[in-house]
PDB file of N, CA and C in Angstrom:
ATOM      1  N   MET J 486      -7.243 -54.562 -32.691  1.00 53.00           N
ATOM      2  CA  MET J 486      -7.178 -53.235 -32.619  1.00 53.00           C
ATOM      3  C   MET J 486      -6.942 -52.723 -34.171  1.00 53.00           C
ATOM      4  N   LYS J 487      -7.852 -51.716 -34.283  1.00 57.00           N
ATOM      5  CA  LYS J 487      -7.709 -51.031 -35.642  1.00 57.00           C
ATOM      6  C   LYS J 487      -7.050 -49.714 -35.410  1.00 57.00           C
ATOM      7  N   GLU J 488      -6.125 -49.304 -36.254  1.00 56.00           N
ATOM      8  CA  GLU J 488      -5.660 -48.011 -36.340  1.00 56.00           C
ATOM      9  C   GLU J 488      -5.421 -47.474 -37.842  1.00 56.00           C
ATOM     10  N   ASN J 489      -5.973 -46.400 -38.025  1.00 59.00           N
ATOM     11  CA  ASN J 489      -6.114 -45.861 -39.491  1.00 59.00           C
ATOM     12  C   ASN J 489      -7.125 -46.778 -40.246  1.00 59.00           C
ATOM     13  N   GLY J 490      -7.986 -47.367 -39.558  1.00 61.00           N
ATOM     14  CA  GLY J 490      -8.803 -48.190 -40.313  1.00 61.00           C
ATOM     15  C   GLY J 490      -8.246 -49.474 -40.997  1.00 61.00           C
ATOM     16  N   LYS J 491      -7.135 -49.794 -40.452  1.00 76.00           N
ATOM     17  CA  LYS J 491      -6.429 -51.096 -40.955  1.00 76.00           C
ATOM     18  C   LYS J 491      -6.578 -52.221 -40.011  1.00 76.00           C
ATOM     19  N   GLU J 492      -7.218 -53.395 -40.483  1.00 86.00           N
ATOM     20  CA  GLU J 492      -7.335 -54.571 -39.452  1.00 86.00           C
ATOM     21  C   GLU J 492      -5.944 -55.435 -39.795  1.00 86.00           C
ATOM     22  N   VAL J 493      -5.316 -55.711 -38.761  1.00 89.00           N
ATOM     23  CA  VAL J 493      -4.372 -56.710 -38.666  1.00 89.00           C
ATOM     24  C   VAL J 493      -4.471 -58.017 -38.983  1.00 89.00           C
ATOM     25  N   PRO J 494      -4.136 -58.546 -39.960  1.00 92.00           N
ATOM     26  CA  PRO J 494      -4.349 -59.997 -40.497  1.00 92.00           C
ATOM     27  C   PRO J 494      -3.541 -60.873 -39.273  1.00 92.00           C
ATOM     28  N   GLN J 495      -4.212 -62.089 -39.223  1.00 93.00           N
ATOM     29  CA  GLN J 495      -3.624 -62.912 -38.335  1.00 93.00           C
ATOM     30  C   GLN J 495      -2.335 -63.378 -38.631  1.00 93.00           C
ATOM     31  N   ALA J 496      -1.903 -63.520 -40.027  1.00 92.00           N
ATOM     32  CA  ALA J 496      -0.651 -64.049 -40.401  1.00 92.00           C
ATOM     33  C   ALA J 496       0.503 -63.080 -40.039  1.00 92.00           C
ATOM     34  N   VAL J 497       0.099 -61.624 -39.909  1.00 92.00           N
ATOM     35  CA  VAL J 497       1.194 -60.754 -39.535  1.00 92.00           C
ATOM     36  C   VAL J 497       1.486 -60.852 -38.055  1.00 92.00           C
ATOM     37  N   LYS J 498       0.592 -61.218 -37.234  1.00 94.00           N
ATOM     38  CA  LYS J 498       0.859 -61.225 -35.637  1.00 94.00           C
ATOM     39  C   LYS J 498       2.004 -62.319 -35.365  1.00 94.00           C
ATOM     40  N   GLY J 499       2.757 -61.799 -34.253  1.00 95.00           N
ATOM     41  CA  GLY J 499       3.772 -62.782 -33.865  1.00 95.00           C
ATOM     42  C   GLY J 499       5.013 -62.043 -33.438  1.00 95.00           C
ATOM     43  N   TRP J 500       6.016 -62.756 -33.073  1.00 96.00           N
ATOM     44  CA  TRP J 500       7.208 -62.206 -32.470  1.00 96.00           C
ATOM     45  C   TRP J 500       8.093 -61.619 -33.673  1.00 96.00           C
ATOM     46  N   ASN J 501       8.789 -60.476 -33.315  1.00 96.00           N
ATOM     47  CA  ASN J 501       9.766 -59.879 -34.322  1.00 96.00           C
ATOM     48  C   ASN J 501      11.001 -59.638 -33.607  1.00 96.00           C
ATOM     49  N   TRP J 502      11.999 -60.531 -33.892  1.00 96.00           N
ATOM     50  CA  TRP J 502      13.422 -60.299 -33.433  1.00 96.00           C
ATOM     51  C   TRP J 502      14.015 -59.010 -33.819  1.00 96.00           C
ATOM     52  N   GLY J 503      13.712 -58.460 -34.879  1.00 96.00           N
ATOM     53  CA  GLY J 503      14.259 -57.017 -35.247  1.00 96.00           C
ATOM     54  C   GLY J 503      13.564 -55.884 -34.458  1.00 96.00           C
ATOM     55  N   ALA J 504      12.343 -56.166 -34.118  1.00 96.00           N
ATOM     56  CA  ALA J 504      11.876 -55.143 -33.302  1.00 96.00           C
ATOM     57  C   ALA J 504      12.413 -55.133 -31.752  1.00 96.00           C
ATOM     58  N   PHE J 505      12.669 -56.525 -31.302  1.00 96.00           N
ATOM     59  CA  PHE J 505      13.085 -56.843 -30.178  1.00 96.00           C
ATOM     60  C   PHE J 505      14.509 -56.251 -29.913  1.00 96.00           C
ATOM     61  N   MET J 506      15.233 -56.574 -30.896  1.00 96.00           N
ATOM     62  CA  MET J 506      16.902 -56.212 -30.644  1.00 96.00           C
ATOM     63  C   MET J 506      17.105 -54.957 -31.091  1.00 96.00           C
ATOM     64  N   TYR J 507      16.433 -54.344 -32.001  1.00 96.00           N
ATOM     65  CA  TYR J 507      16.990 -53.069 -32.577  1.00 96.00           C
ATOM     66  C   TYR J 507      15.742 -52.217 -32.405  1.00 96.00           C
ATOM     67  N   SER J 508      15.103 -52.115 -31.292  1.00 95.00           N
ATOM     68  CA  SER J 508      13.710 -51.473 -31.208  1.00 95.00           C
ATOM     69  C   SER J 508      13.707 -49.920 -31.645  1.00 95.00           C
ATOM     70  N   ILE J 509      14.657 -49.144 -31.304  1.00 95.00           N
ATOM     71  CA  ILE J 509      14.674 -47.658 -31.730  1.00 95.00           C
ATOM     72  C   ILE J 509      14.788 -47.635 -33.325  1.00 95.00           C
ATOM     73  N   PHE J 510      15.688 -48.297 -33.823  1.00 96.00           N
ATOM     74  CA  PHE J 510      15.938 -48.238 -35.273  1.00 96.00           C
ATOM     75  C   PHE J 510      14.802 -48.843 -36.122  1.00 96.00           C
ATOM     76  N   TRP J 511      14.415 -50.013 -35.484  1.00 96.00           N
ATOM     77  CA  TRP J 511      13.237 -50.591 -36.019  1.00 96.00           C
ATOM     78  C   TRP J 511      12.094 -49.774 -36.050  1.00 96.00           C
ATOM     79  N   GLY J 512      11.629 -49.042 -34.928  1.00 95.00           N
ATOM     80  CA  GLY J 512      10.660 -48.201 -34.856  1.00 95.00           C
ATOM     81  C   GLY J 512      10.647 -46.857 -35.771  1.00 95.00           C
ATOM     82  N   ILE J 513      11.692 -46.345 -35.913  1.00 95.00           N
ATOM     83  CA  ILE J 513      11.848 -45.232 -36.820  1.00 95.00           C
ATOM     84  C   ILE J 513      11.768 -45.834 -38.293  1.00 95.00           C
ATOM     85  N   GLY J 514      12.471 -46.955 -38.718  1.00 94.00           N
ATOM     86  CA  GLY J 514      12.377 -47.464 -39.896  1.00 94.00           C
ATOM     87  C   GLY J 514      10.813 -47.875 -40.508  1.00 94.00           C
ATOM     88  N   ASN J 515      10.034 -48.311 -39.456  1.00 94.00           N
ATOM     89  CA  ASN J 515       8.743 -48.697 -39.737  1.00 94.00           C
ATOM     90  C   ASN J 515       7.780 -47.713 -39.405  1.00 94.00           C
ATOM     91  N   LYS J 516       8.146 -46.355 -39.030  1.00 93.00           N
ATOM     92  CA  LYS J 516       7.360 -45.446 -38.878  1.00 93.00           C
ATOM     93  C   LYS J 516       6.132 -45.523 -37.736  1.00 93.00           C
ATOM     94  N   THR J 517       6.905 -46.288 -36.569  1.00 94.00           N
ATOM     95  CA  THR J 517       6.042 -46.444 -35.533  1.00 94.00           C
ATOM     96  C   THR J 517       6.899 -46.113 -34.547  1.00 94.00           C
ATOM     97  N   TYR J 518       6.503 -45.315 -33.455  1.00 93.00           N
ATOM     98  CA  TYR J 518       7.428 -44.520 -32.842  1.00 93.00           C
ATOM     99  C   TYR J 518       7.222 -45.011 -31.097  1.00 93.00           C
ATOM    100  N   LEU J 519       6.338 -45.934 -30.771  1.00 95.00           N
ATOM    101  CA  LEU J 519       6.230 -46.329 -29.764  1.00 95.00           C
ATOM    102  C   LEU J 519       7.622 -47.227 -29.006  1.00 95.00           C
ATOM    103  N   PRO J 520       8.250 -47.684 -29.975  1.00 95.00           N
ATOM    104  CA  PRO J 520       9.439 -48.132 -29.488  1.00 95.00           C
ATOM    105  C   PRO J 520      10.613 -47.315 -28.969  1.00 95.00           C
ATOM    106  N   LEU J 521      10.387 -45.996 -28.988  1.00 95.00           N
ATOM    107  CA  LEU J 521      11.274 -45.014 -28.518  1.00 95.00           C
ATOM    108  C   LEU J 521      11.189 -44.937 -27.217  1.00 95.00           C
ATOM    109  N   LEU J 522       9.990 -45.540 -26.548  1.00 95.00           N
ATOM    110  CA  LEU J 522      10.011 -45.631 -25.153  1.00 95.00           C
ATOM    111  C   LEU J 522      10.897 -46.553 -24.507  1.00 95.00           C
ATOM    112  N   THR J 523      11.613 -47.191 -25.219  1.00 95.00           N
ATOM    113  CA  THR J 523      12.754 -47.965 -24.726  1.00 95.00           C
ATOM    114  C   THR J 523      14.074 -47.036 -24.255  1.00 95.00           C
ATOM    115  N   LEU J 524      14.060 -45.904 -24.754  1.00 95.00           N
ATOM    116  CA  LEU J 524      14.872 -44.811 -24.003  1.00 95.00           C
ATOM    117  C   LEU J 524      14.704 -44.580 -22.637  1.00 95.00           C
ATOM    118  N   ILE J 525      13.776 -45.027 -22.051  1.00 95.00           N
ATOM    119  CA  ILE J 525      13.330 -44.867 -20.714  1.00 95.00           C
ATOM    120  C   ILE J 525      14.069 -45.780 -19.733  1.00 95.00           C
ATOM    121  N   PRO J 526      15.024 -45.454 -18.931  1.00 95.00           N
ATOM    122  CA  PRO J 526      15.758 -46.375 -18.173  1.00 95.00           C
ATOM    123  C   PRO J 526      14.709 -47.228 -17.272  1.00 95.00           C
ATOM    124  N   ILE J 527      15.096 -48.558 -16.960  1.00 95.00           N
ATOM    125  CA  ILE J 527      14.212 -49.626 -16.349  1.00 95.00           C
ATOM    126  C   ILE J 527      13.038 -49.827 -16.810  1.00 95.00           C
ATOM    127  N   PHE J 528      12.115 -48.904 -17.367  1.00 96.00           N
ATOM    128  CA  PHE J 528      10.769 -49.275 -18.025  1.00 96.00           C
ATOM    129  C   PHE J 528      11.387 -50.118 -19.400  1.00 96.00           C
ATOM    130  N   ASN J 529      12.574 -49.843 -19.839  1.00 94.00           N
ATOM    131  CA  ASN J 529      12.831 -50.556 -21.093  1.00 94.00           C
ATOM    132  C   ASN J 529      13.159 -52.031 -21.084  1.00 94.00           C
ATOM    133  N   ILE J 530      13.233 -52.534 -19.943  1.00 95.00           N
ATOM    134  CA  ILE J 530      13.623 -53.842 -19.741  1.00 95.00           C
ATOM    135  C   ILE J 530      12.142 -54.610 -20.026  1.00 95.00           C
ATOM    136  N   VAL J 531      11.025 -54.041 -19.716  1.00 96.00           N
ATOM    137  CA  VAL J 531       9.970 -54.724 -19.908  1.00 96.00           C
ATOM    138  C   VAL J 531       9.453 -54.395 -21.525  1.00 96.00           C
ATOM    139  N   TRP J 532       9.666 -53.056 -21.933  1.00 96.00           N
ATOM    140  CA  TRP J 532       9.124 -52.560 -22.949  1.00 96.00           C
ATOM    141  C   TRP J 532       9.775 -53.287 -24.275  1.00 96.00           C
ATOM    142  N   VAL J 533      10.995 -53.610 -24.247  1.00 96.00           N
ATOM    143  CA  VAL J 533      11.634 -54.296 -25.428  1.00 96.00           C
ATOM    144  C   VAL J 533      10.866 -55.742 -25.695  1.00 96.00           C
ATOM    145  N   PHE J 534      10.205 -56.349 -24.685  1.00 97.00           N
ATOM    146  CA  PHE J 534       9.459 -57.470 -24.888  1.00 97.00           C
ATOM    147  C   PHE J 534       8.197 -57.222 -25.471  1.00 97.00           C
ATOM    148  N   VAL J 535       7.556 -55.991 -25.131  1.00 97.00           N
ATOM    149  CA  VAL J 535       6.369 -55.471 -25.583  1.00 97.00           C
ATOM    150  C   VAL J 535       6.343 -55.315 -27.228  1.00 97.00           C
ATOM    151  N   VAL J 536       7.557 -54.506 -27.586  1.00 97.00           N
ATOM    152  CA  VAL J 536       7.978 -54.346 -28.803  1.00 97.00           C
ATOM    153  C   VAL J 536       8.212 -55.551 -29.714  1.00 97.00           C
ATOM    154  N   GLY J 537       8.898 -56.352 -29.126  1.00 96.00           N
ATOM    155  CA  GLY J 537       9.129 -57.729 -29.938  1.00 96.00           C
ATOM    156  C   GLY J 537       7.698 -58.323 -29.992  1.00 96.00           C
ATOM    157  N   PHE J 538       6.638 -58.443 -29.322  1.00 97.00           N
ATOM    158  CA  PHE J 538       5.570 -58.990 -29.470  1.00 97.00           C
ATOM    159  C   PHE J 538       4.474 -58.177 -30.251  1.00 97.00           C
ATOM    160  N   LYS J 539       4.396 -56.973 -30.096  1.00 96.00           N
ATOM    161  CA  LYS J 539       3.461 -56.223 -30.807  1.00 96.00           C
ATOM    162  C   LYS J 539       4.008 -55.433 -31.836  1.00 96.00           C
ATOM    163  N   GLY J 540       5.296 -55.603 -32.406  1.00 95.00           N
ATOM    164  CA  GLY J 540       5.873 -54.752 -33.201  1.00 95.00           C
ATOM    165  C   GLY J 540       5.299 -55.078 -34.745  1.00 95.00           C
ATOM    166  N   ASN J 541       4.942 -56.427 -35.134  1.00 95.00           N
ATOM    167  CA  ASN J 541       4.576 -56.529 -36.379  1.00 95.00           C
ATOM    168  C   ASN J 541       3.169 -55.938 -36.754  1.00 95.00           C
ATOM    169  N   GLU J 542       2.365 -56.033 -35.819  1.00 95.00           N
ATOM    170  CA  GLU J 542       1.034 -55.220 -35.623  1.00 95.00           C
ATOM    171  C   GLU J 542       1.235 -53.788 -35.921  1.00 95.00           C
ATOM    172  N   TRP J 543       2.004 -53.169 -35.091  1.00 94.00           N
ATOM    173  CA  TRP J 543       2.214 -51.772 -35.358  1.00 94.00           C
ATOM    174  C   TRP J 543       2.892 -51.321 -36.571  1.00 94.00           C
ATOM    175  N   ALA J 544       3.811 -52.146 -37.175  1.00 94.00           N
ATOM    176  CA  ALA J 544       4.307 -51.936 -38.479  1.00 94.00           C
ATOM    177  C   ALA J 544       3.398 -52.018 -39.623  1.00 94.00           C
ATOM    178  N   TRP J 545       2.344 -53.042 -39.548  1.00 94.00           N
ATOM    179  CA  TRP J 545       1.362 -53.272 -40.509  1.00 94.00           C
ATOM    180  C   TRP J 545       0.464 -52.141 -40.486  1.00 94.00           C
ATOM    181  N   GLN J 546       0.082 -51.516 -39.264  1.00 93.00           N
ATOM    182  CA  GLN J 546      -0.906 -50.557 -39.188  1.00 93.00           C
ATOM    183  C   GLN J 546      -0.293 -49.143 -39.796  1.00 93.00           C
ATOM    184  N   LYS J 547       0.994 -48.954 -39.606  1.00 92.00           N
ATOM    185  CA  LYS J 547       1.422 -47.691 -39.949  1.00 92.00           C
ATOM    186  C   LYS J 547       2.077 -47.782 -41.363  1.00 92.00           C
ATOM    187  N   GLY J 548       2.247 -48.788 -41.781  1.00 90.00           N
ATOM    188  CA  GLY J 548       3.081 -49.045 -43.065  1.00 90.00           C
ATOM    189  C   GLY J 548       1.726 -49.115 -44.275  1.00 90.00           C
ATOM    190  N   ASP J 549       2.314 -48.957 -45.428  1.00 87.00           N
ATOM    191  CA  ASP J 549       1.594 -48.929 -46.698  1.00 87.00           C
ATOM    192  C   ASP J 549       1.574 -50.138 -47.494  1.00 87.00           C
ATOM    193  N   TYR J 550       1.736 -51.301 -46.901  1.00 89.00           N
ATOM    194  CA  TYR J 550       1.801 -52.760 -47.471  1.00 89.00           C
ATOM    195  C   TYR J 550       0.585 -53.000 -48.246  1.00 89.00           C
ATOM    196  N   GLN J 551       0.975 -53.731 -49.272  1.00 86.00           N
ATOM    197  CA  GLN J 551      -0.285 -53.849 -50.139  1.00 86.00           C
ATOM    198  C   GLN J 551      -0.909 -55.401 -49.886  1.00 86.00           C
ATOM    199  N   ASP J 552       0.079 -56.232 -49.356  1.00 91.00           N
ATOM    200  CA  ASP J 552      -0.244 -57.709 -48.992  1.00 91.00           C
ATOM    201  C   ASP J 552       0.759 -58.189 -47.950  1.00 91.00           C
ATOM    202  N   VAL J 553       0.360 -59.264 -47.398  1.00 94.00           N
ATOM    203  CA  VAL J 553       1.126 -59.893 -46.328  1.00 94.00           C
ATOM    204  C   VAL J 553       2.418 -60.344 -46.869  1.00 94.00           C
ATOM    205  N   GLU J 554       2.511 -60.983 -47.923  1.00 95.00           N
ATOM    206  CA  GLU J 554       3.652 -61.507 -48.406  1.00 95.00           C
ATOM    207  C   GLU J 554       4.780 -60.408 -48.635  1.00 95.00           C
ATOM    208  N   THR J 555       4.435 -59.196 -49.146  1.00 94.00           N
ATOM    209  CA  THR J 555       5.372 -58.181 -48.991  1.00 94.00           C
ATOM    210  C   THR J 555       5.834 -57.617 -47.670  1.00 94.00           C
ATOM    211  N   PHE J 556       4.892 -57.663 -46.735  1.00 95.00           N
ATOM    212  CA  PHE J 556       5.281 -57.277 -45.303  1.00 95.00           C
ATOM    213  C   PHE J 556       6.091 -58.342 -44.828  1.00 95.00           C
ATOM    214  N   LYS J 557       5.817 -59.422 -44.946  1.00 95.00           N
ATOM    215  CA  LYS J 557       6.768 -60.502 -44.387  1.00 95.00           C
ATOM    216  C   LYS J 557       8.135 -60.596 -44.904  1.00 95.00           C
ATOM    217  N   ALA J 558       8.295 -60.152 -46.150  1.00 94.00           N
ATOM    218  CA  ALA J 558       9.578 -60.047 -46.867  1.00 94.00           C
ATOM    219  C   ALA J 558      10.421 -58.955 -46.303  1.00 94.00           C
ATOM    220  N   VAL J 559       9.708 -57.922 -46.012  1.00 93.00           N
ATOM    221  CA  VAL J 559      10.396 -56.710 -45.395  1.00 93.00           C
ATOM    222  C   VAL J 559      10.931 -57.121 -43.996  1.00 93.00           C
ATOM    223  N   GLN J 560       9.999 -57.673 -43.102  1.00 95.00           N
ATOM    224  CA  GLN J 560      10.268 -57.959 -41.843  1.00 95.00           C
ATOM    225  C   GLN J 560      11.050 -59.245 -41.708  1.00 95.00           C
ATOM    226  N   ALA J 561      11.376 -59.893 -42.602  1.00 96.00           N
ATOM    227  CA  ALA J 561      12.129 -61.109 -42.711  1.00 96.00           C
ATOM    228  C   ALA J 561      13.726 -60.470 -42.546  1.00 96.00           C
ATOM    229  N   THR J 562      14.094 -59.564 -43.133  1.00 95.00           N
ATOM    230  CA  THR J 562      15.365 -58.801 -43.014  1.00 95.00           C
ATOM    231  C   THR J 562      15.629 -58.578 -41.741  1.00 95.00           C
ATOM    232  N   TRP J 563      14.643 -57.711 -41.001  1.00 96.00           N
ATOM    233  CA  TRP J 563      14.884 -57.328 -39.581  1.00 96.00           C
ATOM    234  C   TRP J 563      14.949 -58.435 -38.761  1.00 96.00           C
ATOM    235  N   ASN J 564      14.327 -59.570 -38.974  1.00 96.00           N
ATOM    236  CA  ASN J 564      14.157 -60.784 -38.179  1.00 96.00           C
ATOM    237  C   ASN J 564      15.433 -61.430 -38.231  1.00 96.00           C
ATOM    238  N   ARG J 565      16.032 -61.629 -39.412  1.00 97.00           N
ATOM    239  CA  ARG J 565      17.429 -62.252 -39.547  1.00 97.00           C
ATOM    240  C   ARG J 565      18.457 -61.497 -38.753  1.00 97.00           C
ATOM    241  N   ALA J 566      18.471 -60.163 -38.913  1.00 97.00           N
ATOM    242  CA  ALA J 566      19.442 -59.132 -38.101  1.00 97.00           C
ATOM    243  C   ALA J 566      19.103 -59.288 -36.577  1.00 97.00           C
ATOM    244  N   GLY J 567      18.012 -59.471 -36.229  1.00 97.00           N
ATOM    245  CA  GLY J 567      17.706 -59.446 -34.839  1.00 97.00           C
ATOM    246  C   GLY J 567      18.101 -60.691 -34.070  1.00 97.00           C
ATOM    247  N   ILE J 568      17.800 -62.033 -34.892  1.00 97.00           N
ATOM    248  CA  ILE J 568      18.123 -63.053 -34.264  1.00 97.00           C
ATOM    249  C   ILE J 568      19.777 -63.360 -34.149  1.00 97.00           C
ATOM    250  N   VAL J 569      20.380 -62.863 -35.221  1.00 97.00           N
ATOM    251  CA  VAL J 569      21.886 -62.883 -35.415  1.00 97.00           C
ATOM    252  C   VAL J 569      22.460 -62.107 -34.313  1.00 97.00           C
ATOM    253  N   GLN J 570      21.815 -61.014 -34.088  1.00 97.00           N
ATOM    254  CA  GLN J 570      22.554 -59.875 -32.846  1.00 97.00           C
ATOM    255  C   GLN J 570      22.076 -60.568 -31.523  1.00 97.00           C
ATOM    256  N   PHE J 571      20.927 -61.310 -31.482  1.00 97.00           N
ATOM    257  CA  PHE J 571      20.720 -62.027 -30.246  1.00 97.00           C
ATOM    258  C   PHE J 571      21.605 -63.172 -29.849  1.00 97.00           C
ATOM    259  N   ILE J 572      21.823 -63.846 -30.846  1.00 98.00           N
ATOM    260  CA  ILE J 572      22.912 -65.130 -30.795  1.00 98.00           C
ATOM    261  C   ILE J 572      24.311 -64.475 -30.322  1.00 98.00           C
ATOM    262  N   ILE J 573      24.594 -63.567 -31.040  1.00 98.00           N
ATOM    263  CA  ILE J 573      26.080 -62.878 -30.698  1.00 98.00           C
ATOM    264  C   ILE J 573      26.019 -62.323 -29.303  1.00 98.00           C
ATOM    265  N   SER J 574      25.046 -61.676 -28.951  1.00 97.00           N
ATOM    266  CA  SER J 574      24.891 -61.147 -27.544  1.00 97.00           C
ATOM    267  C   SER J 574      24.965 -62.345 -26.405  1.00 97.00           C
ATOM    268  N   ILE J 575      24.340 -63.325 -26.683  1.00 98.00           N
ATOM    269  CA  ILE J 575      24.371 -64.515 -25.850  1.00 98.00           C
ATOM    270  C   ILE J 575      25.530 -65.022 -25.789  1.00 98.00           C
ATOM    271  N   ALA J 576      26.279 -65.258 -26.918  1.00 98.00           N
ATOM    272  CA  ALA J 576      27.662 -65.980 -26.895  1.00 98.00           C
ATOM    273  C   ALA J 576      28.691 -65.060 -26.249  1.00 98.00           C
ATOM    274  N   ILE J 577      28.531 -63.725 -26.398  1.00 98.00           N
ATOM    275  CA  ILE J 577      29.643 -62.682 -25.818  1.00 98.00           C
ATOM    276  C   ILE J 577      29.269 -62.897 -24.236  1.00 98.00           C
ATOM    277  N   PHE J 578      28.008 -62.898 -23.902  1.00 97.00           N
ATOM    278  CA  PHE J 578      27.586 -62.940 -22.476  1.00 97.00           C
ATOM    279  C   PHE J 578      28.434 -64.288 -21.785  1.00 97.00           C
ATOM    280  N   VAL J 579      28.168 -65.458 -22.611  1.00 97.00           N
ATOM    281  CA  VAL J 579      28.881 -66.662 -22.075  1.00 97.00           C
ATOM    282  C   VAL J 579      30.253 -66.533 -21.935  1.00 97.00           C
ATOM    283  N   LEU J 580      30.928 -66.081 -22.889  1.00 96.00           N
ATOM    284  CA  LEU J 580      32.315 -65.893 -23.039  1.00 96.00           C
ATOM    285  C   LEU J 580      32.784 -64.888 -21.728  1.00 96.00           C
ATOM    286  N   TYR J 581      32.001 -63.954 -21.417  1.00 95.00           N
ATOM    287  CA  TYR J 581      32.483 -63.021 -20.247  1.00 95.00           C
ATOM    288  C   TYR J 581      32.331 -63.775 -19.100  1.00 95.00           C
ATOM    289  N   MET J 582      31.373 -64.692 -19.071  1.00 93.00           N
ATOM    290  CA  MET J 582      31.122 -65.533 -17.802  1.00 93.00           C
ATOM    291  C   MET J 582      32.202 -66.496 -17.467  1.00 93.00           C
ATOM    292  N   PHE J 583      32.723 -67.183 -18.560  1.00 92.00           N
ATOM    293  CA  PHE J 583      33.834 -68.189 -18.577  1.00 92.00           C
ATOM    294  C   PHE J 583      35.098 -67.311 -18.155  1.00 92.00           C
ATOM    295  N   PHE J 584      35.287 -66.181 -18.853  1.00 91.00           N
ATOM    296  CA  PHE J 584      36.461 -65.356 -18.543  1.00 91.00           C
ATOM    297  C   PHE J 584      36.566 -64.837 -17.029  1.00 91.00           C
ATOM    298  N   PHE J 585      35.486 -64.405 -16.464  1.00 87.00           N
ATOM    299  CA  PHE J 585      35.460 -63.934 -15.186  1.00 87.00           C
ATOM    300  C   PHE J 585      35.404 -65.194 -14.237  1.00 87.00           C
ATOM    301  N   ALA J 586      34.718 -66.143 -14.482  1.00 86.00           N
ATOM    302  CA  ALA J 586      34.917 -67.450 -13.754  1.00 86.00           C
ATOM    303  C   ALA J 586      36.325 -67.977 -13.745  1.00 86.00           C
ATOM    304  N   SER J 587      37.180 -67.809 -14.665  1.00 86.00           N
ATOM    305  CA  SER J 587      38.514 -68.408 -14.623  1.00 86.00           C
ATOM    306  C   SER J 587      39.305 -67.503 -13.773  1.00 86.00           C
ATOM    307  N   LEU J 588      38.997 -66.150 -13.505  1.00 85.00           N
ATOM    308  CA  LEU J 588      39.648 -65.316 -12.601  1.00 85.00           C
ATOM    309  C   LEU J 588      39.503 -65.516 -11.177  1.00 85.00           C
ATOM    310  N   VAL J 589      38.425 -66.210 -10.654  1.00 81.00           N
ATOM    311  CA  VAL J 589      38.190 -66.763  -9.321  1.00 81.00           C
ATOM    312  C   VAL J 589      39.124 -67.843  -8.957  1.00 81.00           C
ATOM    313  N   PRO J 590      39.860 -67.701  -7.791  1.00 76.00           N
ATOM    314  CA  PRO J 590      40.838 -68.787  -7.597  1.00 76.00           C
ATOM    315  C   PRO J 590      40.058 -69.900  -7.076  1.00 76.00           C
ATOM    316  N   ILE J 591      40.468 -71.085  -7.264  1.00 68.00           N
ATOM    317  CA  ILE J 591      39.966 -72.171  -6.606  1.00 68.00           C
ATOM    318  C   ILE J 591      40.394 -72.661  -5.311  1.00 68.00           C
ATOM    319  N   SER J 592      39.485 -72.763  -4.603  1.00 63.00           N
ATOM    320  CA  SER J 592      39.976 -72.923  -2.981  1.00 63.00           C
ATOM    321  C   SER J 592      40.366 -74.218  -2.850  1.00 63.00           C
ATOM    322  N   LYS J 593      41.258 -74.396  -1.946  1.00 55.00           N
ATOM    323  CA  LYS J 593      41.849 -75.753  -1.636  1.00 55.00           C
ATOM    324  C   LYS J 593      41.262 -76.313  -0.495  1.00 55.00           C
ATOM    325  N   ARG J 594      41.162 -77.576  -0.514  1.00 52.00           N
ATOM    326  CA  ARG J 594      40.420 -78.264   0.763  1.00 52.00           C
ATOM    327  C   ARG J 594      41.415 -78.707   1.645  1.00 52.00           C
TER     328      ARG J 594
END
């Protein structure tokens, strides 16, 4: 897909953890506003995955990057922050599950 006459290089395509975890902020920061659709309840459950998958392409088309290396350097910061946030979120979820499981009384036989 071409937008603004910019072809998306194959090296740019791929998953973006920053776009997935920080959809709204990532979208504003990269001048691509489709991630704002994550504000729609229920629809956002699917849309965050679309943003994670298509985000790099949208950012390349809207940005004024001279080369792929510069683009990847900028997105690497978003990716690191996104993956760290994802790991923290999973760890907190697991801790909550252990906590609530410990509140359930063990039945006697």
